Amino acid sequence: MNTIVDWRKSVALTGTVVKYLSVAMLVPLVVALVYGEDAGVFGVSIVGTVLLGLAVERLDPGTELREREALLFVALTWLAVTVVGAVPYVLAGMGTESTLADPVNALFESMSGFSTTGATVMGEIGVGAHSHAVMMWRQVTQWLGGMGIIVLMVAILPELAVNGAQLISEEAPGPTLEKLTPRISETARILWQAYFAFTVLLAVLLYGLHLTGYAPNMDLYNAIAHAFSTLPTGGFSTKAESIAAFSAAVQWVVIPFMVVAGTNFALFWYLFDGEVGTVFEDTEFRAYAGATAVFTAVLFGLLFSGAAPTLAVGGTTEGALENALRQAAFQVGSLMNSTGYATSDFAQWEAHGQLVLLLVMFVGGSAGSTGGGVKVVRWLIVLKTLRRELFHASHPDAVSPVKLGDVVVDEEAIRGVVGFTLLYLLLFGVAAVFIVLDAARVGIALTPMEAIGASLAAIGNIGPAFGRLGPFGSYLMLPDTTKVVMILLMWAGRLEIITVLVVFTRSFWRR
């Protein structure tokens, strides 16, 4: 049997993406020059990234990018940008006690950034020990990974527009891709424009709170940094205490933007075009909004009744009500769409409060959003399919198609959704067992909740887990083998699993 995948084309195009990654490094370079920190690190990184990209581009055989090469290109690109993105961390950490001087830790932080996971190996000491430029690079990696590096490349590179629909579908979160315009490159530009506009709006609002005295420590640097990690549902913060380090006003402003980030961005095209009814008639959006409201109400009741006694404010009912509602709305908005921000250490909450959050983490955002997880539309299809099977048990001759609103879901799509969901749960379970056993191998006793949370946080691109791996902790304590497995889980989770796993199968490379 002969190989039919021309890897040179995929690798060459990956080199093109790597070359353009140097443009993103100009942001931390500017920050480095402003603060007088680590300018050399990003200067060297930019030059090295350009030279590497140009060298790899030379492998281009001049052929067209076919279906399998496109799959390989997407998988390779995300791995390559992670490796290149780790270089500034290693360079900045050389000669210091920084945890990121270790290549495995640097790769973990880089993959966590680009995949918008938000899991970190820095911890409280590490966050404060790094320069403004390095911390801003973390935020930039999340912003690039949110709407998608490939989506951006399709928007600006004509040579990728030919296969643009397939490339975007392999990268975009969720099982569906809505083509908003006749040209897929124009659709990609529209998505990025909406993404950019929401990012700018959030940054302006956060800095406005600072100027008006409602957020004393939300200066321009922090406003931009947190806008860069909110819209991609990333969760990295410049503070070890995450959003808890900022005022309640900041937290209330961030909540709706996290909900927006978990919404299908295609719906904003209709909203801006005046088709408001299309948005509210969308089945997935209604389910997403409904689930957010229900989980928030349940968690609010638990918090107010004592699931987290430390949330009480000044002993007043009004203060406790506001605080419980804010904490509930924030954590549901953060974990349901995989942002991973935290306004309190939910790892210290009582078990029933944590179990609600664990359930929230399984839901995920909407297809076409920047959110992670299984996705709301998949759960809708799975539940409707199960209901149909129960109906067929007593009505075997009935014909009952699965519908989302007025749209009939074809059987091939249903098989794909059910297969993905089962594979997601299987990988999650196997990884959780591995994490427990591997930690025990080096003398670290993880609780079941910590291991389950770590596995789900990686494959769902969520970030924080529970216990010592919670929102104010870090993954530094875990052995390198576990970190490597989590890197692979974050990579697979961001690309919807199949895109990554398929390139490791023999059938992918053979006729």
CSV table of C-alpha atoms in Angstrom, one decimal, residues 244-501:
chain,number,residue,atom,x,y,z
A,244,ALA,CA,-11.2,37.9,42.6
A,245,ALA,CA,-8.3,40.4,42.7
A,246,PHE,CA,-10.6,43.0,41.2
A,247,SER,CA,-13.7,44.8,42.4
A,248,ALA,CA,-17.3,43.5,42.3
A,249,ALA,CA,-18.0,46.0,39.5
A,250,VAL,CA,-15.3,44.4,37.3
A,251,GLN,CA,-16.9,40.9,38.0
A,252,TRP,CA,-20.4,42.1,37.0
A,253,VAL,CA,-19.0,43.6,33.7
A,254,VAL,CA,-17.1,40.4,32.8
A,255,ILE,CA,-20.1,38.1,33.3
A,256,PRO,CA,-22.1,39.1,30.2
A,257,PHE,CA,-19.0,39.0,28.1
A,258,MET,CA,-18.3,35.4,29.2
A,259,VAL,CA,-21.8,34.5,28.2
A,260,VAL,CA,-21.3,36.2,24.9
A,261,ALA,CA,-18.1,34.3,24.3
A,262,GLY,CA,-19.9,31.0,24.8
A,263,THR,CA,-22.6,32.0,22.2
A,264,ASN,CA,-22.3,31.1,18.5
A,265,PHE,CA,-20.7,34.1,17.0
A,266,ALA,CA,-22.6,33.6,13.8
A,267,LEU,CA,-25.7,34.7,15.7
A,268,PHE,CA,-24.2,38.2,16.1
A,269,TRP,CA,-24.1,38.5,12.4
A,270,TYR,CA,-27.9,38.2,12.3
A,271,LEU,CA,-28.2,40.4,15.4
A,272,PHE,CA,-26.2,43.2,13.8
A,273,ASP,CA,-28.1,42.7,10.5
A,274,GLY,CA,-31.4,43.4,12.4
A,275,GLU,CA,-32.6,39.8,12.4
A,276,VAL,CA,-33.2,39.6,16.1
A,277,GLY,CA,-35.8,36.9,15.8
A,278,THR,CA,-33.3,34.6,14.2
A,279,VAL,CA,-31.1,34.8,17.4
A,280,PHE,CA,-33.9,34.0,19.8
A,281,GLU,CA,-35.4,31.3,17.6
A,282,ASP,CA,-32.1,29.4,17.6
A,283,THR,CA,-32.6,26.2,19.5
A,284,GLU,CA,-29.1,25.9,20.8
A,285,PHE,CA,-29.0,29.5,22.0
A,286,ARG,CA,-32.3,29.1,23.9
A,287,ALA,CA,-30.9,25.9,25.5
A,288,TYR,CA,-27.6,27.6,26.3
A,289,ALA,CA,-29.3,30.6,27.9
A,290,GLY,CA,-31.8,28.4,29.7
A,291,ALA,CA,-29.1,26.1,31.1
A,292,THR,CA,-27.1,29.2,32.3
A,293,ALA,CA,-30.1,30.6,34.1
A,294,VAL,CA,-31.1,27.3,35.7
A,295,PHE,CA,-27.5,26.5,36.9
A,296,THR,CA,-27.1,30.0,38.2
A,297,ALA,CA,-30.4,29.8,40.2
A,298,VAL,CA,-29.5,26.4,41.7
A,299,LEU,CA,-25.9,27.5,42.6
A,300,PHE,CA,-27.3,30.8,44.0
A,301,GLY,CA,-29.6,28.9,46.3
A,302,LEU,CA,-26.8,26.7,47.5
A,303,LEU,CA,-24.4,29.5,48.1
A,304,PHE,CA,-26.9,31.7,49.9
A,305,SER,CA,-27.9,28.8,52.1
A,306,GLY,CA,-24.3,28.1,53.1
A,307,ALA,CA,-22.4,26.0,50.5
A,308,ALA,CA,-19.7,28.6,50.8
A,309,PRO,CA,-20.1,30.3,54.2
A,310,THR,CA,-17.1,32.6,53.5
A,311,LEU,CA,-19.2,34.5,50.9
A,312,ALA,CA,-21.1,36.3,53.6
A,313,VAL,CA,-20.6,40.0,53.4
A,314,GLY,CA,-20.7,42.2,56.5
A,315,GLY,CA,-23.5,40.1,58.0
A,316,THR,CA,-26.2,41.9,56.0
A,317,THR,CA,-28.8,40.1,54.0
A,318,GLU,CA,-28.4,42.5,51.1
A,319,GLY,CA,-24.7,42.0,51.0
A,320,ALA,CA,-25.0,38.2,51.2
A,321,LEU,CA,-27.7,38.1,48.4
A,322,GLU,CA,-25.6,40.2,46.1
A,323,ASN,CA,-22.4,38.3,46.7
A,324,ALA,CA,-24.1,34.9,46.3
A,325,LEU,CA,-25.8,35.9,43.1
A,326,ARG,CA,-22.6,37.4,41.7
A,327,GLN,CA,-20.5,34.3,42.6
A,328,ALA,CA,-23.2,32.0,41.2
A,329,ALA,CA,-23.6,33.9,37.9
A,330,PHE,CA,-19.9,34.4,37.5
A,331,GLN,CA,-18.8,30.8,38.2
A,332,VAL,CA,-21.6,29.3,36.0
A,333,GLY,CA,-20.7,31.8,33.2
A,334,SER,CA,-17.0,31.0,33.6
A,335,LEU,CA,-17.1,27.2,33.8
A,336,MET,CA,-20.0,26.4,31.5
A,337,ASN,CA,-18.2,27.8,28.5
A,338,SER,CA,-14.7,26.9,29.8
A,339,THR,CA,-13.4,30.4,30.7
A,340,GLY,CA,-12.0,29.3,34.0
A,341,TYR,CA,-11.9,32.6,35.8
A,342,ALA,CA,-12.7,32.6,39.5
A,343,THR,CA,-14.1,35.1,42.0
A,344,SER,CA,-13.5,32.8,45.0
A,345,ASP,CA,-11.7,29.6,45.7
A,346,PHE,CA,-14.5,27.2,44.8
A,347,ALA,CA,-12.2,24.3,45.7
A,348,GLN,CA,-13.0,25.2,49.3
A,349,TRP,CA,-16.8,25.1,48.8
A,350,GLU,CA,-18.9,22.3,50.2
A,351,ALA,CA,-19.3,19.2,48.1
A,352,HIS,CA,-22.8,19.9,46.7
A,353,GLY,CA,-21.6,23.3,45.4
A,354,GLN,CA,-18.6,21.7,43.7
A,355,LEU,CA,-20.8,19.0,42.2
A,356,VAL,CA,-23.0,21.6,40.5
A,357,LEU,CA,-19.8,23.2,39.1
A,358,LEU,CA,-18.6,19.8,37.9
A,359,LEU,CA,-21.9,19.2,36.1
A,360,VAL,CA,-21.6,22.7,34.6
A,361,MET,CA,-18.2,21.9,33.3
A,362,PHE,CA,-19.6,18.9,31.3
A,363,VAL,CA,-22.1,21.1,29.4
A,364,GLY,CA,-19.8,23.4,27.4
A,365,GLY,CA,-20.5,26.4,25.3
A,366,SER,CA,-22.3,26.7,21.9
A,367,ALA,CA,-21.0,25.5,18.6
A,368,GLY,CA,-19.3,28.3,16.8
A,369,SER,CA,-18.3,30.0,20.0
A,370,THR,CA,-14.9,30.2,21.6
A,371,GLY,CA,-16.1,27.9,24.4
A,372,GLY,CA,-14.8,24.4,25.1
A,373,GLY,CA,-16.5,21.3,26.4
A,374,VAL,CA,-18.9,18.9,24.6
A,375,LYS,CA,-21.1,21.8,23.4
A,376,VAL,CA,-24.8,22.4,24.1
A,377,VAL,CA,-25.9,21.4,20.6
A,378,ARG,CA,-24.3,17.9,21.0
A,379,TRP,CA,-26.1,17.3,24.3
A,380,LEU,CA,-29.4,18.4,22.6
A,381,ILE,CA,-28.9,15.9,19.8
A,382,VAL,CA,-27.8,13.1,22.2
A,383,LEU,CA,-30.9,13.7,24.5
A,384,LYS,CA,-33.3,13.9,21.5
A,385,THR,CA,-31.7,10.7,20.1
A,386,LEU,CA,-32.2,8.9,23.4
A,387,ARG,CA,-35.8,10.0,23.6
A,388,ARG,CA,-36.3,8.7,20.1
A,389,GLU,CA,-34.9,5.3,21.0
A,390,LEU,CA,-37.2,5.1,24.0
A,391,PHE,CA,-40.1,6.0,21.7
A,392,HIS,CA,-39.1,3.3,19.2
A,393,ALA,CA,-39.0,0.7,21.9
A,394,SER,CA,-42.8,0.9,22.1
A,395,HIS,CA,-43.5,2.1,18.5
A,396,PRO,CA,-41.0,0.1,16.4
A,397,ASP,CA,-42.6,1.1,13.1
A,398,ALA,CA,-42.8,4.8,13.7
A,399,VAL,CA,-40.7,7.3,11.8
A,400,SER,CA,-39.5,10.0,14.1
A,401,PRO,CA,-36.6,12.2,12.9
A,402,VAL,CA,-34.4,14.1,15.3
A,403,LYS,CA,-35.0,17.8,15.0
A,404,LEU,CA,-33.4,21.0,16.2
A,405,GLY,CA,-36.2,23.5,15.9
A,406,ASP,CA,-37.6,23.0,12.4
A,407,VAL,CA,-34.3,21.4,11.0
A,408,VAL,CA,-34.1,17.7,10.7
A,409,VAL,CA,-30.7,16.3,11.8
A,410,ASP,CA,-29.4,13.7,9.3
A,411,GLU,CA,-28.4,10.3,10.6
A,412,GLU,CA,-24.8,10.7,9.7
A,413,ALA,CA,-24.6,13.8,11.8
A,414,ILE,CA,-26.3,12.0,14.7
A,415,ARG,CA,-23.7,9.2,14.5
A,416,GLY,CA,-20.9,11.7,14.5
A,417,VAL,CA,-22.3,13.5,17.6
A,418,VAL,CA,-22.9,10.3,19.5
A,419,GLY,CA,-19.4,9.0,18.5
A,420,PHE,CA,-17.7,12.2,19.6
A,421,THR,CA,-19.5,12.3,22.9
A,422,LEU,CA,-18.6,8.7,23.8
A,423,LEU,CA,-15.0,9.3,22.7
A,424,TYR,CA,-14.9,12.4,24.8
A,425,LEU,CA,-16.2,10.6,27.9
A,426,LEU,CA,-13.9,7.7,27.3
A,427,LEU,CA,-10.7,9.8,27.0
A,428,PHE,CA,-11.8,11.8,30.1
A,429,GLY,CA,-12.3,8.6,32.1
A,430,VAL,CA,-9.0,7.0,31.0
A,431,ALA,CA,-7.1,10.2,31.6
A,432,ALA,CA,-8.5,10.6,35.1
A,433,VAL,CA,-7.4,7.1,36.1
A,434,PHE,CA,-3.9,7.8,34.6
A,435,ILE,CA,-3.5,11.1,36.4
A,436,VAL,CA,-4.3,9.4,39.8
A,437,LEU,CA,-1.9,6.5,39.2
A,438,ASP,CA,0.9,8.6,37.8
A,439,ALA,CA,0.7,11.0,40.7
A,440,ALA,CA,0.8,8.1,43.1
A,441,ARG,CA,3.9,6.8,41.3
A,442,VAL,CA,5.8,9.8,42.5
A,443,GLY,CA,4.2,9.9,46.0
A,444,ILE,CA,1.5,12.5,45.3
A,445,ALA,CA,-1.9,11.4,46.6
A,446,LEU,CA,-4.6,13.0,44.5
A,447,THR,CA,-8.2,12.8,45.6
A,448,PRO,CA,-10.8,11.5,43.1
A,449,MET,CA,-12.3,14.9,42.7
A,450,GLU,CA,-8.8,16.4,41.9
A,451,ALA,CA,-8.1,13.8,39.3
A,452,ILE,CA,-11.5,14.0,37.7
A,453,GLY,CA,-11.3,17.8,37.7
A,454,ALA,CA,-7.8,17.8,36.1
A,455,SER,CA,-8.8,15.4,33.3
A,456,LEU,CA,-12.0,17.3,32.5
A,457,ALA,CA,-10.2,20.7,32.8
A,458,ALA,CA,-7.7,19.6,30.2
A,459,ILE,CA,-9.9,17.9,27.6
A,460,GLY,CA,-12.7,20.4,28.0
A,461,ASN,CA,-10.2,23.3,27.9
A,462,ILE,CA,-11.6,24.6,31.2
A,463,GLY,CA,-8.5,25.3,33.3
A,464,PRO,CA,-9.0,25.0,37.0
A,465,ALA,CA,-10.0,21.8,38.7
A,466,PHE,CA,-10.6,21.2,42.4
A,467,GLY,CA,-8.6,20.9,45.6
A,468,ARG,CA,-4.9,21.7,45.2
A,469,LEU,CA,-5.5,22.1,41.4
A,470,GLY,CA,-8.3,24.6,42.0
A,471,PRO,CA,-8.6,28.2,40.7
A,472,PHE,CA,-6.0,29.6,43.0
A,473,GLY,CA,-3.6,26.6,42.8
A,474,SER,CA,-1.5,25.3,39.9
A,475,TYR,CA,-0.6,22.1,38.1
A,476,LEU,CA,3.1,22.5,38.9
A,477,MET,CA,3.0,19.7,41.5
A,478,LEU,CA,2.1,17.0,38.9
A,479,PRO,CA,4.9,14.8,37.4
A,480,ASP,CA,6.1,15.7,33.9
A,481,THR,CA,4.4,12.6,32.4
A,482,THR,CA,1.0,13.8,33.6
A,483,LYS,CA,1.7,17.3,32.2
A,484,VAL,CA,2.6,15.8,28.8
A,485,VAL,CA,-0.7,13.8,28.8
A,486,MET,CA,-2.5,16.9,29.8
A,487,ILE,CA,-0.8,18.8,26.9
A,488,LEU,CA,-2.1,16.2,24.5
A,489,LEU,CA,-5.6,16.4,26.0
A,490,MET,CA,-5.6,20.1,25.7
A,491,TRP,CA,-4.5,19.8,22.0
A,492,ALA,CA,-7.1,17.2,21.2
A,493,GLY,CA,-9.8,19.0,23.1
A,494,ARG,CA,-9.3,22.3,21.3
A,495,LEU,CA,-9.5,20.6,17.9
A,496,GLU,CA,-12.6,18.5,18.8
A,497,ILE,CA,-10.5,15.3,19.4
A,498,ILE,CA,-11.0,13.6,15.9
A,499,THR,CA,-8.8,16.1,14.1
A,500,VAL,CA,-5.8,15.1,16.3
A,501,LEU,CA,-6.5,11.4,16.8
